[in-house]
């Protein structure tokens, strides 16, 4: 199945997916219209044994500059680092998608959450650690008997690391120029 | 400024030709690709620009590399028994390059040729080695002069530079700015008494051997700025500035190096550190002059060189490749759970 996201300029081709669609679809005429005032990941891919949630987050230089400034101001005050800003958006998108899927009664298979960034592999490794804490992934409380997300199924990658690791497993991800 | 280095059958190099920028030159590459050798060779030549230094290049190279015999510096391969290095430089008011060349044979014969290399001017070349030496300074010089220590000459040189007395009078504003940055990072300033260096702050004086290794490095830099060893026209060679330095201090180091470059110091550093490179990428503006060099083994196993002004274009990048490999291993572990 192939999905082209014109706005985000990405194309996905997953031969073994049962369904592949834009999850935060804003077009009311589309059968996959999201229609709820909640945040949402960009892409949903339904495979027989798992579901792939893909969020595309390509940071622009201006955003990074703004975050650096915000981070400096916050450090002086309440000690919130700008890394919190980087991951906040991805955290909320995941949690709202989780609630939406719960209401759809579609949390029946393992969730794999992939954040597609334009950072290098070293920064993505750091970014993943921060996101794991913020989601939170794994058993975050002794009172929990379920996870929001299995820790080992959160991946923060760029297009190159997608090619190296996911192409054989899920399919192609291409940046449209 | 030093403009170029050429090597033929010298240590790890079979045939190398590297051009430098007048600002900051950053070398990356796996161990054994010759980053330190290149910097040492250029440093040795840089030490001899000042006419007052009456040492021939072969002797300086021998001291800096400390091989069993100078012929050992010839690249070892079948059918090769001689090698050479040439270093080129250009003065700001000249278009023609000056050069110095050393030819060596594996029978320990050497020949030096100069083309206007030495001049009647005080040009400083400074090499900061990986190991800290300031803490070992007391007595080191006298032991070295009696040949009781088999250290490379760069260690003696850096101690000598650190002992250069502080110039009298008020510091220039740019020098004061640099010392303030270091002051903040170390919470103190460096002083010297009876061949011993101390970090002085509101709690008193702490001798260098008691300082954290990272602060010893910053302390050395403080001293070299304070005594004007690092000044317009100087060359700074720094081998792995990140060694023993907590990553949070990398930002300070990068800030200082950029400011020194603006002051007219030509800088050569080698690094294996992602954080240091990233700090450069974040701090560099369009006005700054930086060139990233990579040394690597080509398909024939020989050392090759490439350079770029854009860090993301640097390839092959052994540092990034290591992070990619770690990320891939982590992803594959995760996928195994599916």
GROMACS .gro file of C-alpha atoms in nm:
model
  515
    1UNK     CA    1   0.000   0.000   0.000
    2UNK     CA    2   0.122   0.347  -0.079
    3UNK     CA    3   0.052   0.675   0.098
    4UNK     CA    4   0.175   1.015  -0.013
    5UNK     CA    5   0.166   1.304   0.233
    6UNK     CA    6   0.185   1.616   0.023
    7UNK     CA    7   0.210   1.863   0.309
    8UNK     CA    8   0.481   1.676   0.499
    9UNK     CA    9   0.650   1.576   0.170
   10UNK     CA   10   0.684   1.208   0.253
   11UNK     CA   11   0.581   0.892   0.077
   12UNK     CA   12   0.536   0.552   0.243
   13UNK     CA   13   0.509   0.221   0.064
   14UNK     CA   14   0.430  -0.074   0.291
   15UNK     CA   15   0.360  -0.388   0.081
   16UNK     CA   16   0.239  -0.597   0.375
   17UNK     CA   17   0.020  -0.340   0.548
   18UNK     CA   18  -0.353  -0.416   0.564
   19UNK     CA   19  -0.430  -0.046   0.585
   20UNK     CA   20  -0.222   0.267   0.547
   21UNK     CA   21  -0.377   0.609   0.593
   22UNK     CA   22  -0.328   0.965   0.709
   23UNK     CA   23  -0.444   0.945   1.070
   24UNK     CA   24  -0.499   1.315   1.133
   25UNK     CA   25  -0.710   1.346   0.818
   26UNK     CA   26  -0.873   1.692   0.811
   27UNK     CA   27  -1.093   1.635   0.506
   28UNK     CA   28  -1.453   1.572   0.627
   29UNK     CA   29  -1.530   1.381   0.306
   30UNK     CA   30  -1.256   1.129   0.366
   31UNK     CA   31  -1.355   0.793   0.520
   32UNK     CA   32  -1.066   0.839   0.763
   33UNK     CA   33  -1.173   1.189   0.873
   34UNK     CA   34  -1.031   1.240   1.223
   35UNK     CA   35  -1.301   1.486   1.325
   36UNK     CA   36  -1.214   1.534   1.693
   37UNK     CA   37  -1.035   1.823   1.851
   38UNK     CA   38  -0.744   1.612   1.970
   39UNK     CA   39  -0.384   1.590   1.864
   40UNK     CA   40  -0.289   1.302   1.637
   41UNK     CA   41   0.006   1.126   1.483
   42UNK     CA   42   0.044   1.172   1.107
   43UNK     CA   43   0.028   0.816   0.974
   44UNK     CA   44  -0.139   0.491   1.078
   45UNK     CA   45  -0.027   0.161   0.926
   46UNK     CA   46  -0.215  -0.154   1.018
   47UNK     CA   47  -0.010  -0.471   0.992
   48UNK     CA   48  -0.147  -0.818   1.080
   49UNK     CA   49   0.036  -0.837   1.415
   50UNK     CA   50   0.106  -0.477   1.506
   51UNK     CA   51   0.017  -0.119   1.424
   52UNK     CA   52   0.263   0.147   1.322
   53UNK     CA   53   0.210   0.503   1.439
   54UNK     CA   54   0.432   0.747   1.255
   55UNK     CA   55   0.485   1.108   1.352
   56UNK     CA   56   0.688   1.329   1.121
   57UNK     CA   57   0.872   1.607   1.297
   58UNK     CA   58   1.124   1.792   1.088
   59UNK     CA   59   1.259   2.082   1.291
   60UNK     CA   60   1.332   2.399   1.100
   61UNK     CA   61   1.635   2.615   1.194
   62UNK     CA   62   1.401   2.895   1.312
   63UNK     CA   63   1.220   2.654   1.549
   64UNK     CA   64   1.550   2.533   1.692
   65UNK     CA   65   1.667   2.891   1.746
   66UNK     CA   66   1.338   2.975   1.922
   67UNK     CA   67   1.368   2.668   2.143
   68UNK     CA   68   1.727   2.755   2.231
   69UNK     CA   69   1.616   3.099   2.345
   70UNK     CA   70   1.321   2.963   2.536
   71UNK     CA   71   1.547   2.705   2.698
   72UNK     CA   72   1.792   2.969   2.816
   73UNK     CA   73   1.514   3.173   2.973
   74UNK     CA   74   1.365   2.872   3.143
   75UNK     CA   75   1.696   2.753   3.280
   76UNK     CA   76   1.720   3.073   3.480
   77UNK     CA   77   1.373   3.021   3.624
   78UNK     CA   78   1.214   2.686   3.689
   79UNK     CA   79   1.499   2.474   3.552
   80UNK     CA   80   1.297   2.333   3.263
   81UNK     CA   81   1.537   2.244   2.987
   82UNK     CA   82   1.453   2.303   2.622
   83UNK     CA   83   1.464   1.930   2.561
   84UNK     CA   84   1.120   1.931   2.722
   85UNK     CA   85   1.001   2.160   2.445
   86UNK     CA   86   1.142   1.928   2.181
   87UNK     CA   87   0.948   1.629   2.299
   88UNK     CA   88   0.630   1.792   2.436
   89UNK     CA   89   0.457   1.791   2.103
   90UNK     CA   90   0.537   1.426   2.033
   91UNK     CA   91   0.424   1.320   2.379
   92UNK     CA   92   0.080   1.480   2.342
   93UNK     CA   93   0.032   1.345   1.991
   94UNK     CA   94   0.101   0.995   2.118
   95UNK     CA   95  -0.126   1.022   2.421
   96UNK     CA   96  -0.419   1.170   2.227
   97UNK     CA   97  -0.380   0.906   1.958
   98UNK     CA   98  -0.381   0.643   2.231
   99UNK     CA   99  -0.714   0.775   2.364
  100UNK     CA  100  -0.858   0.801   2.013
  101UNK     CA  101  -0.759   0.442   1.935
  102UNK     CA  102  -0.905   0.329   2.268
  103UNK     CA  103  -1.236   0.484   2.167
  104UNK     CA  104  -1.207   0.319   1.826
  105UNK     CA  105  -1.148  -0.006   2.012
  106UNK     CA  106  -0.837  -0.061   1.808
  107UNK     CA  107  -0.573  -0.111   2.073
  108UNK     CA  108  -0.586  -0.480   2.004
  109UNK     CA  109  -0.234  -0.519   1.863
  110UNK     CA  110   0.111  -0.400   1.969
  111UNK     CA  111   0.179  -0.033   1.903
  112UNK     CA  112   0.505   0.070   1.739
  113UNK     CA  113   0.566   0.447   1.761
  114UNK     CA  114   0.814   0.590   1.510
  115UNK     CA  115   0.915   0.955   1.521
  116UNK     CA  116   1.070   1.060   1.196
  117UNK     CA  117   1.301   1.357   1.250
  118UNK     CA  118   1.570   1.544   1.060
  119UNK     CA  119   1.821   1.506   1.345
  120UNK     CA  120   2.137   1.298   1.325
  121UNK     CA  121   2.156   0.954   1.486
  122UNK     CA  122   2.335   1.076   1.798
  123UNK     CA  123   2.072   1.340   1.869
  124UNK     CA  124   1.792   1.096   1.792
  125UNK     CA  125   1.932   0.857   2.052
  126UNK     CA  126   1.922   1.133   2.312
  127UNK     CA  127   1.582   1.247   2.192
  128UNK     CA  128   1.443   0.895   2.230
  129UNK     CA  129   1.562   0.869   2.591
  130UNK     CA  130   1.384   1.195   2.672
  131UNK     CA  131   1.064   1.090   2.497
  132UNK     CA  132   1.064   0.754   2.678
  133UNK     CA  133   1.056   0.943   3.007
  134UNK     CA  134   0.793   1.190   2.901
  135UNK     CA  135   0.537   0.957   2.742
  136UNK     CA  136   0.602   0.765   2.975
  137UNK     CA  137   0.687   0.432   2.815
  138UNK     CA  138   0.706   0.105   3.005
  139UNK     CA  139   0.569   0.050   3.355
  140UNK     CA  140   0.584   0.403   3.488
  141UNK     CA  141   0.395   0.341   3.810
  142UNK     CA  142   0.377   0.045   4.046
  143UNK     CA  143  -0.001   0.082   4.024
  144UNK     CA  144   0.001   0.019   3.648
  145UNK     CA  145  -0.060  -0.327   3.508
  146UNK     CA  146  -0.055  -0.212   3.142
  147UNK     CA  147   0.177   0.006   2.934
  148UNK     CA  148   0.100   0.304   2.719
  149UNK     CA  149   0.386   0.182   2.502
  150UNK     CA  150   0.643  -0.093   2.529
  151UNK     CA  151   0.980   0.079   2.583
  152UNK     CA  152   1.147  -0.126   2.311
  153UNK     CA  153   0.890  -0.019   2.051
  154UNK     CA  154   0.962   0.353   2.048
  155UNK     CA  155   1.199   0.453   1.768
  156UNK     CA  156   1.333   0.796   1.681
  157UNK     CA  157   1.494   0.786   1.338
  158UNK     CA  158   1.581   0.993   1.035
  159UNK     CA  159   1.530   0.883   0.674
  160UNK     CA  160   1.874   0.720   0.658
  161UNK     CA  161   1.827   0.514   0.973
  162UNK     CA  162   1.477   0.419   0.846
  163UNK     CA  163   1.637   0.281   0.529
  164UNK     CA  164   1.893   0.086   0.726
  165UNK     CA  165   1.652  -0.066   0.975
  166UNK     CA  166   1.289  -0.058   0.864
  167UNK     CA  167   1.284  -0.099   0.488
  168UNK     CA  168   1.295  -0.480   0.498
  169UNK     CA  169   1.058  -0.499   0.791
  170UNK     CA  170   0.788  -0.240   0.714
  171UNK     CA  171   0.859  -0.094   0.372
  172UNK     CA  172   0.990   0.222   0.211
  173UNK     CA  173   0.986   0.576   0.344
  174UNK     CA  174   1.085   0.841   0.091
  175UNK     CA  175   1.128   1.213   0.122
  176UNK     CA  176   0.965   1.388  -0.175
  177UNK     CA  177   1.172   1.679  -0.294
  178UNK     CA  178   4.933   3.152   0.814
  179UNK     CA  179   5.018   2.791   0.742
  180UNK     CA  180   4.859   2.713   0.407
  181UNK     CA  181   4.952   2.359   0.318
  182UNK     CA  182   5.115   2.034   0.428
  183UNK     CA  183   5.248   1.773   0.193
  184UNK     CA  184   5.385   1.436   0.296
  185UNK     CA  185   5.535   1.158   0.093
  186UNK     CA  186   5.626   0.828   0.262
  187UNK     CA  187   5.630   0.989   0.604
  188UNK     CA  188   5.504   0.791   0.908
  189UNK     CA  189   5.151   0.670   0.816
  190UNK     CA  190   5.128   0.884   0.502
  191UNK     CA  191   5.222   0.759   0.157
  192UNK     CA  192   5.106   1.063  -0.035
  193UNK     CA  193   4.913   1.340   0.135
  194UNK     CA  194   4.837   1.699   0.040
  195UNK     CA  195   4.630   1.909   0.281
  196UNK     CA  196   4.534   2.274   0.250
  197UNK     CA  197   4.443   2.471   0.561
  198UNK     CA  198   4.222   2.765   0.640
  199UNK     CA  199   4.353   3.064   0.830
  200UNK     CA  200   4.086   3.020   1.099
  201UNK     CA  201   3.998   2.691   1.267
  202UNK     CA  202   4.107   2.355   1.123
  203UNK     CA  203   3.935   2.056   1.283
  204UNK     CA  204   4.068   1.707   1.214
  205UNK     CA  205   3.867   1.393   1.261
  206UNK     CA  206   3.950   1.034   1.174
  207UNK     CA  207   3.985   0.694   1.331
  208UNK     CA  208   4.288   0.611   1.545
  209UNK     CA  209   4.598   0.553   1.335
  210UNK     CA  210   4.501   0.784   1.048
  211UNK     CA  211   4.773   1.037   1.131
  212UNK     CA  212   4.587   1.334   1.282
  213UNK     CA  213   4.847   1.385   1.555
  214UNK     CA  214   5.136   1.316   1.316
  215UNK     CA  215   5.013   1.582   1.077
  216UNK     CA  216   4.971   1.835   1.358
  217UNK     CA  217   5.312   1.753   1.507
  218UNK     CA  218   5.489   1.790   1.171
  219UNK     CA  219   5.326   2.127   1.100
  220UNK     CA  220   5.390   2.236   1.459
  221UNK     CA  221   5.760   2.147   1.430
  222UNK     CA  222   5.784   2.364   1.119
  223UNK     CA  223   5.578   2.639   1.284
  224UNK     CA  224   5.823   2.650   1.577
  225UNK     CA  225   6.103   2.747   1.338
  226UNK     CA  226   5.943   3.050   1.175
  227UNK     CA  227   6.106   3.275   1.433
  228UNK     CA  228   6.468   3.320   1.314
  229UNK     CA  229   6.590   3.330   1.674
  230UNK     CA  230   6.504   2.960   1.713
  231UNK     CA  231   6.826   2.809   1.594
  232UNK     CA  232   6.709   2.450   1.549
  233UNK     CA  233   6.703   2.273   1.212
  234UNK     CA  234   6.377   2.105   1.115
  235UNK     CA  235   6.520   1.752   1.127
  236UNK     CA  236   6.625   1.799   1.488
  237UNK     CA  237   6.290   1.952   1.584
  238UNK     CA  238   6.098   1.673   1.411
  239UNK     CA  239   6.314   1.418   1.590
  240UNK     CA  240   6.240   1.584   1.925
  241UNK     CA  241   5.868   1.619   1.863
  242UNK     CA  242   5.814   1.262   1.737
  243UNK     CA  243   6.082   1.098   1.957
  244UNK     CA  244   6.144   0.792   1.735
  245UNK     CA  245   6.436   0.556   1.809
  246UNK     CA  246   6.611   0.719   1.513
  247UNK     CA  247   6.491   0.976   1.261
  248UNK     CA  248   6.497   0.721   0.976
  249UNK     CA  249   6.213   0.538   1.152
  250UNK     CA  250   5.983   0.818   1.040
  251UNK     CA  251   6.006   0.702   0.679
  252UNK     CA  252   5.685   0.516   0.591
  253UNK     CA  253   5.764   0.148   0.612
  254UNK     CA  254   5.681  -0.039   0.294
  255UNK     CA  255   5.863  -0.262   0.051
  256UNK     CA  256   6.075  -0.063  -0.193
  257UNK     CA  257   6.050   0.264  -0.002
  258UNK     CA  258   6.355   0.400   0.169
  259UNK     CA  259   6.303   0.773   0.170
  260UNK     CA  260   6.029   1.020   0.256
  261UNK     CA  261   5.963   1.390   0.284
  262UNK     CA  262   5.737   1.655   0.429
  263UNK     CA  263   5.684   2.011   0.313
  264UNK     CA  264   5.501   2.283   0.500
  265UNK     CA  265   5.391   2.603   0.327
  266UNK     CA  266   5.291   2.938   0.467
  267UNK     CA  267   5.195   3.279   0.338
  268UNK     CA  268   5.236   3.617   0.504
  269UNK     CA  269   4.935   3.847   0.499
  270UNK     CA  270   5.105   4.100   0.271
  271UNK     CA  271   5.244   3.844   0.025
  272UNK     CA  272   5.091   3.638  -0.250
  273UNK     CA  273   5.378   3.393  -0.284
  274UNK     CA  274   5.413   3.100  -0.047
  275UNK     CA  275   5.720   3.029   0.162
  276UNK     CA  276   5.808   2.671   0.244
  277UNK     CA  277   6.027   2.434   0.439
  278UNK     CA  278   6.101   2.078   0.331
  279UNK     CA  279   6.257   1.787   0.511
  280UNK     CA  280   6.380   1.480   0.326
  281UNK     CA  281   6.465   1.165   0.518
  282UNK     CA  282   6.602   0.823   0.443
  283UNK     CA  283   6.560   0.510   0.647
  284UNK     CA  284   6.940   0.519   0.685
  285UNK     CA  285   6.891   0.826   0.909
  286UNK     CA  286   7.009   1.079   0.653
  287UNK     CA  287   6.819   1.405   0.644
  288UNK     CA  288   6.820   1.721   0.441
  289UNK     CA  289   6.632   2.046   0.505
  290UNK     CA  290   6.549   2.306   0.242
  291UNK     CA  291   6.398   2.644   0.323
  292UNK     CA  292   6.238   2.893   0.094
  293UNK     CA  293   6.221   3.210   0.306
  294UNK     CA  294   6.068   3.011   0.594
  295UNK     CA  295   6.235   3.181   0.892
  296UNK     CA  296   6.186   3.551   0.951
  297UNK     CA  297   6.292   3.803   1.209
  298UNK     CA  298   5.961   3.804   1.396
  299UNK     CA  299   5.823   3.651   1.712
  300UNK     CA  300   5.580   3.388   1.578
  301UNK     CA  301   5.454   3.146   1.840
  302UNK     CA  302   5.355   2.785   1.776
  303UNK     CA  303   5.188   2.608   2.066
  304UNK     CA  304   5.105   2.239   2.093
  305UNK     CA  305   4.873   2.126   2.371
  306UNK     CA  306   4.916   1.750   2.404
  307UNK     CA  307   4.651   1.507   2.526
  308UNK     CA  308   4.824   1.455   2.861
  309UNK     CA  309   4.824   1.743   3.107
  310UNK     CA  310   5.173   1.864   3.194
  311UNK     CA  311   5.121   2.167   3.414
  312UNK     CA  312   5.071   1.956   3.725
  313UNK     CA  313   5.407   1.792   3.656
  314UNK     CA  314   5.585   2.116   3.576
  315UNK     CA  315   5.802   2.153   3.889
  316UNK     CA  316   6.141   2.003   3.811
  317UNK     CA  317   6.035   1.867   3.471
  318UNK     CA  318   6.243   2.109   3.272
  319UNK     CA  319   6.567   2.040   3.456
  320UNK     CA  320   6.515   1.664   3.434
  321UNK     CA  321   6.439   1.692   3.064
  322UNK     CA  322   6.748   1.903   2.998
  323UNK     CA  323   6.959   1.630   3.162
  324UNK     CA  324   6.800   1.383   2.917
  325UNK     CA  325   6.666   1.178   3.204
  326UNK     CA  326   6.318   1.172   3.054
  327UNK     CA  327   6.220   1.011   2.728
  328UNK     CA  328   5.925   1.241   2.664
  329UNK     CA  329   5.833   1.391   2.332
  330UNK     CA  330   5.956   1.750   2.309
  331UNK     CA  331   5.601   1.885   2.287
  332UNK     CA  332   5.569   1.827   2.662
  333UNK     CA  333   5.873   2.037   2.741
  334UNK     CA  334   5.764   2.301   2.492
  335UNK     CA  335   5.420   2.346   2.645
  336UNK     CA  336   5.564   2.382   2.995
  337UNK     CA  337   5.808   2.642   2.864
  338UNK     CA  338   5.520   2.835   2.710
  339UNK     CA  339   5.320   2.818   3.031
  340UNK     CA  340   5.616   2.963   3.224
  341UNK     CA  341   5.647   3.266   2.998
  342UNK     CA  342   5.595   3.558   3.239
  343UNK     CA  343   5.280   3.764   3.221
  344UNK     CA  344   5.325   4.088   3.033
  345UNK     CA  345   5.304   4.402   3.241
  346UNK     CA  346   5.028   4.654   3.192
  347UNK     CA  347   4.659   4.632   3.128
  348UNK     CA  348   4.514   4.340   2.938
  349UNK     CA  349   4.356   4.412   2.602
  350UNK     CA  350   3.973   4.398   2.609
  351UNK     CA  351   3.964   4.087   2.388
  352UNK     CA  352   4.213   3.906   2.613
  353UNK     CA  353   4.016   4.010   2.920
  354UNK     CA  354   3.697   3.876   2.761
  355UNK     CA  355   3.861   3.537   2.705
  356UNK     CA  356   3.997   3.518   3.058
  357UNK     CA  357   3.655   3.607   3.196
  358UNK     CA  358   3.498   3.316   3.007
  359UNK     CA  359   3.759   3.081   3.159
  360UNK     CA  360   3.727   3.246   3.499
  361UNK     CA  361   3.359   3.167   3.501
  362UNK     CA  362   3.409   2.806   3.391
  363UNK     CA  363   3.682   2.738   3.651
  364UNK     CA  364   3.562   2.975   3.924
  365UNK     CA  365   3.910   3.119   3.961
  366UNK     CA  366   4.226   3.240   3.794
  367UNK     CA  367   4.565   3.081   3.739
  368UNK     CA  368   4.876   3.202   3.918
  369UNK     CA  369   5.232   3.070   3.931
  370UNK     CA  370   5.469   3.062   4.228
  371UNK     CA  371   5.807   2.889   4.234
  372UNK     CA  372   5.741   2.676   3.926
  373UNK     CA  373   5.406   2.564   4.064
  374UNK     CA  374   5.071   2.661   3.918
  375UNK     CA  375   4.769   2.733   4.137
  376UNK     CA  376   4.403   2.806   4.080
  377UNK     CA  377   4.322   3.105   4.295
  378UNK     CA  378   3.965   3.183   4.400
  379UNK     CA  379   3.778   3.315   4.704
  380UNK     CA  380   3.857   2.994   4.895
  381UNK     CA  381   4.233   3.035   4.851
  382UNK     CA  382   4.495   2.877   4.628
  383UNK     CA  383   4.469   2.521   4.503
  384UNK     CA  384   4.779   2.364   4.347
  385UNK     CA  385   4.733   2.214   4.001
  386UNK     CA  386   4.786   1.847   4.094
  387UNK     CA  387   4.473   1.875   4.312
  388UNK     CA  388   4.256   2.014   4.034
  389UNK     CA  389   4.012   1.815   3.825
  390UNK     CA  390   4.176   1.715   3.494
  391UNK     CA  391   3.934   1.925   3.291
  392UNK     CA  392   4.019   2.237   3.491
  393UNK     CA  393   4.391   2.172   3.440
  394UNK     CA  394   4.326   2.198   3.065
  395UNK     CA  395   4.133   2.520   3.098
  396UNK     CA  396   4.400   2.644   3.338
  397UNK     CA  397   4.668   2.590   3.076
  398UNK     CA  398   4.464   2.777   2.820
  399UNK     CA  399   4.416   3.058   3.073
  400UNK     CA  400   4.789   3.082   3.122
  401UNK     CA  401   4.867   3.088   2.748
  402UNK     CA  402   4.617   3.369   2.693
  403UNK     CA  403   4.732   3.558   3.002
  404UNK     CA  404   5.100   3.554   2.903
  405UNK     CA  405   5.020   3.637   2.541
  406UNK     CA  406   5.167   3.318   2.398
  407UNK     CA  407   4.840   3.301   2.209
  408UNK     CA  408   4.822   3.621   2.015
  409UNK     CA  409   4.769   3.753   1.664
  410UNK     CA  410   4.981   3.544   1.426
  411UNK     CA  411   5.027   3.250   1.666
  412UNK     CA  412   4.939   2.892   1.583
  413UNK     CA  413   4.760   2.670   1.830
  414UNK     CA  414   4.771   2.291   1.786
  415UNK     CA  415   4.546   2.110   2.033
  416UNK     CA  416   4.532   1.731   2.034
  417UNK     CA  417   4.192   1.606   2.150
  418UNK     CA  418   4.073   1.900   2.360
  419UNK     CA  419   3.791   1.679   2.487
  420UNK     CA  420   4.024   1.444   2.676
  421UNK     CA  421   3.934   1.457   3.047
  422UNK     CA  422   3.688   1.737   2.982
  423UNK     CA  423   3.329   1.702   3.094
  424UNK     CA  424   3.110   1.758   2.784
  425UNK     CA  425   2.948   2.064   2.943
  426UNK     CA  426   3.286   2.242   2.927
  427UNK     CA  427   3.312   2.182   2.552
  428UNK     CA  428   3.097   2.488   2.491
  429UNK     CA  429   3.351   2.701   2.680
  430UNK     CA  430   3.641   2.552   2.484
  431UNK     CA  431   3.465   2.617   2.153
  432UNK     CA  432   3.380   2.973   2.255
  433UNK     CA  433   3.745   3.039   2.340
  434UNK     CA  434   3.873   2.882   2.018
  435UNK     CA  435   3.638   3.091   1.806
  436UNK     CA  436   3.744   3.409   1.989
  437UNK     CA  437   4.113   3.319   1.952
  438UNK     CA  438   4.058   3.265   1.582
  439UNK     CA  439   3.897   3.609   1.559
  440UNK     CA  440   4.207   3.749   1.731
  441UNK     CA  441   4.418   3.607   1.446
  442UNK     CA  442   4.536   3.279   1.599
  443UNK     CA  443   4.541   2.995   1.346
  444UNK     CA  444   4.396   2.685   1.509
  445UNK     CA  445   4.446   2.315   1.447
  446UNK     CA  446   4.260   2.063   1.661
  447UNK     CA  447   4.201   1.692   1.639
  448UNK     CA  448   3.897   1.533   1.796
  449UNK     CA  449   3.701   1.212   1.839
  450UNK     CA  450   3.418   1.393   2.012
  451UNK     CA  451   3.065   1.439   1.880
  452UNK     CA  452   2.983   1.702   2.143
  453UNK     CA  453   3.278   1.922   2.053
  454UNK     CA  454   3.190   1.908   1.684
  455UNK     CA  455   2.826   1.982   1.758
  456UNK     CA  456   2.924   2.280   1.974
  457UNK     CA  457   3.125   2.415   1.679
  458UNK     CA  458   2.831   2.365   1.448
  459UNK     CA  459   2.603   2.556   1.686
  460UNK     CA  460   2.846   2.836   1.761
  461UNK     CA  461   2.987   2.909   1.416
  462UNK     CA  462   2.840   3.204   1.229
  463UNK     CA  463   2.878   3.301   0.865
  464UNK     CA  464   3.165   3.533   0.966
  465UNK     CA  465   3.370   3.254   1.125
  466UNK     CA  466   3.629   3.063   0.931
  467UNK     CA  467   3.630   2.688   0.994
  468UNK     CA  468   3.738   2.389   0.788
  469UNK     CA  469   3.663   2.031   0.890
  470UNK     CA  470   3.920   1.778   0.768
  471UNK     CA  471   3.884   1.403   0.770
  472UNK     CA  472   4.171   1.158   0.742
  473UNK     CA  473   4.073   0.803   0.648
  474UNK     CA  474   4.209   0.485   0.495
  475UNK     CA  475   4.107   0.444   0.133
  476UNK     CA  476   4.039   0.111  -0.040
  477UNK     CA  477   4.416   0.057  -0.085
  478UNK     CA  478   4.466   0.109   0.287
  479UNK     CA  479   4.644   0.440   0.233
  480UNK     CA  480   4.563   0.756   0.424
  481UNK     CA  481   4.346   0.998   0.227
  482UNK     CA  482   4.212   1.339   0.311
  483UNK     CA  483   3.899   1.536   0.239
  484UNK     CA  484   3.774   1.866   0.381
  485UNK     CA  485   3.451   2.063   0.399
  486UNK     CA  486   3.323   2.381   0.559
  487UNK     CA  487   2.987   2.216   0.640
  488UNK     CA  488   3.004   1.964   0.923
  489UNK     CA  489   2.706   1.761   0.801
  490UNK     CA  490   2.888   1.700   0.472
  491UNK     CA  491   3.192   1.549   0.641
  492UNK     CA  492   3.242   1.194   0.519
  493UNK     CA  493   3.353   0.938   0.619
  494UNK     CA  494   3.270   1.043   0.972
  495UNK     CA  495   3.385   0.775   1.217
  496UNK     CA  496   3.216   0.954   1.508
  497UNK     CA  497   2.871   0.969   1.345
  498UNK     CA  498   2.910   0.615   1.216
  499UNK     CA  499   2.959   0.491   1.571
  500UNK     CA  500   2.641   0.663   1.689
  501UNK     CA  501   2.454   0.519   1.389
  502UNK     CA  502   2.576   0.172   1.472
  503UNK     CA  503   2.462   0.210   1.833
  504UNK     CA  504   2.119   0.335   1.720
  505UNK     CA  505   2.087   0.047   1.472
  506UNK     CA  506   2.173  -0.209   1.741
  507UNK     CA  507   1.909  -0.056   1.968
  508UNK     CA  508   1.646  -0.059   1.690
  509UNK     CA  509   1.720  -0.419   1.600
  510UNK     CA  510   1.683  -0.521   1.965
  511UNK     CA  511   1.344  -0.346   1.970
  512UNK     CA  512   1.229  -0.505   1.644
  513UNK     CA  513   1.312  -0.848   1.783
  514UNK     CA  514   1.030  -0.791   2.034
  515UNK     CA  515   0.771  -0.756   1.755
   0.00000   0.00000   0.00000
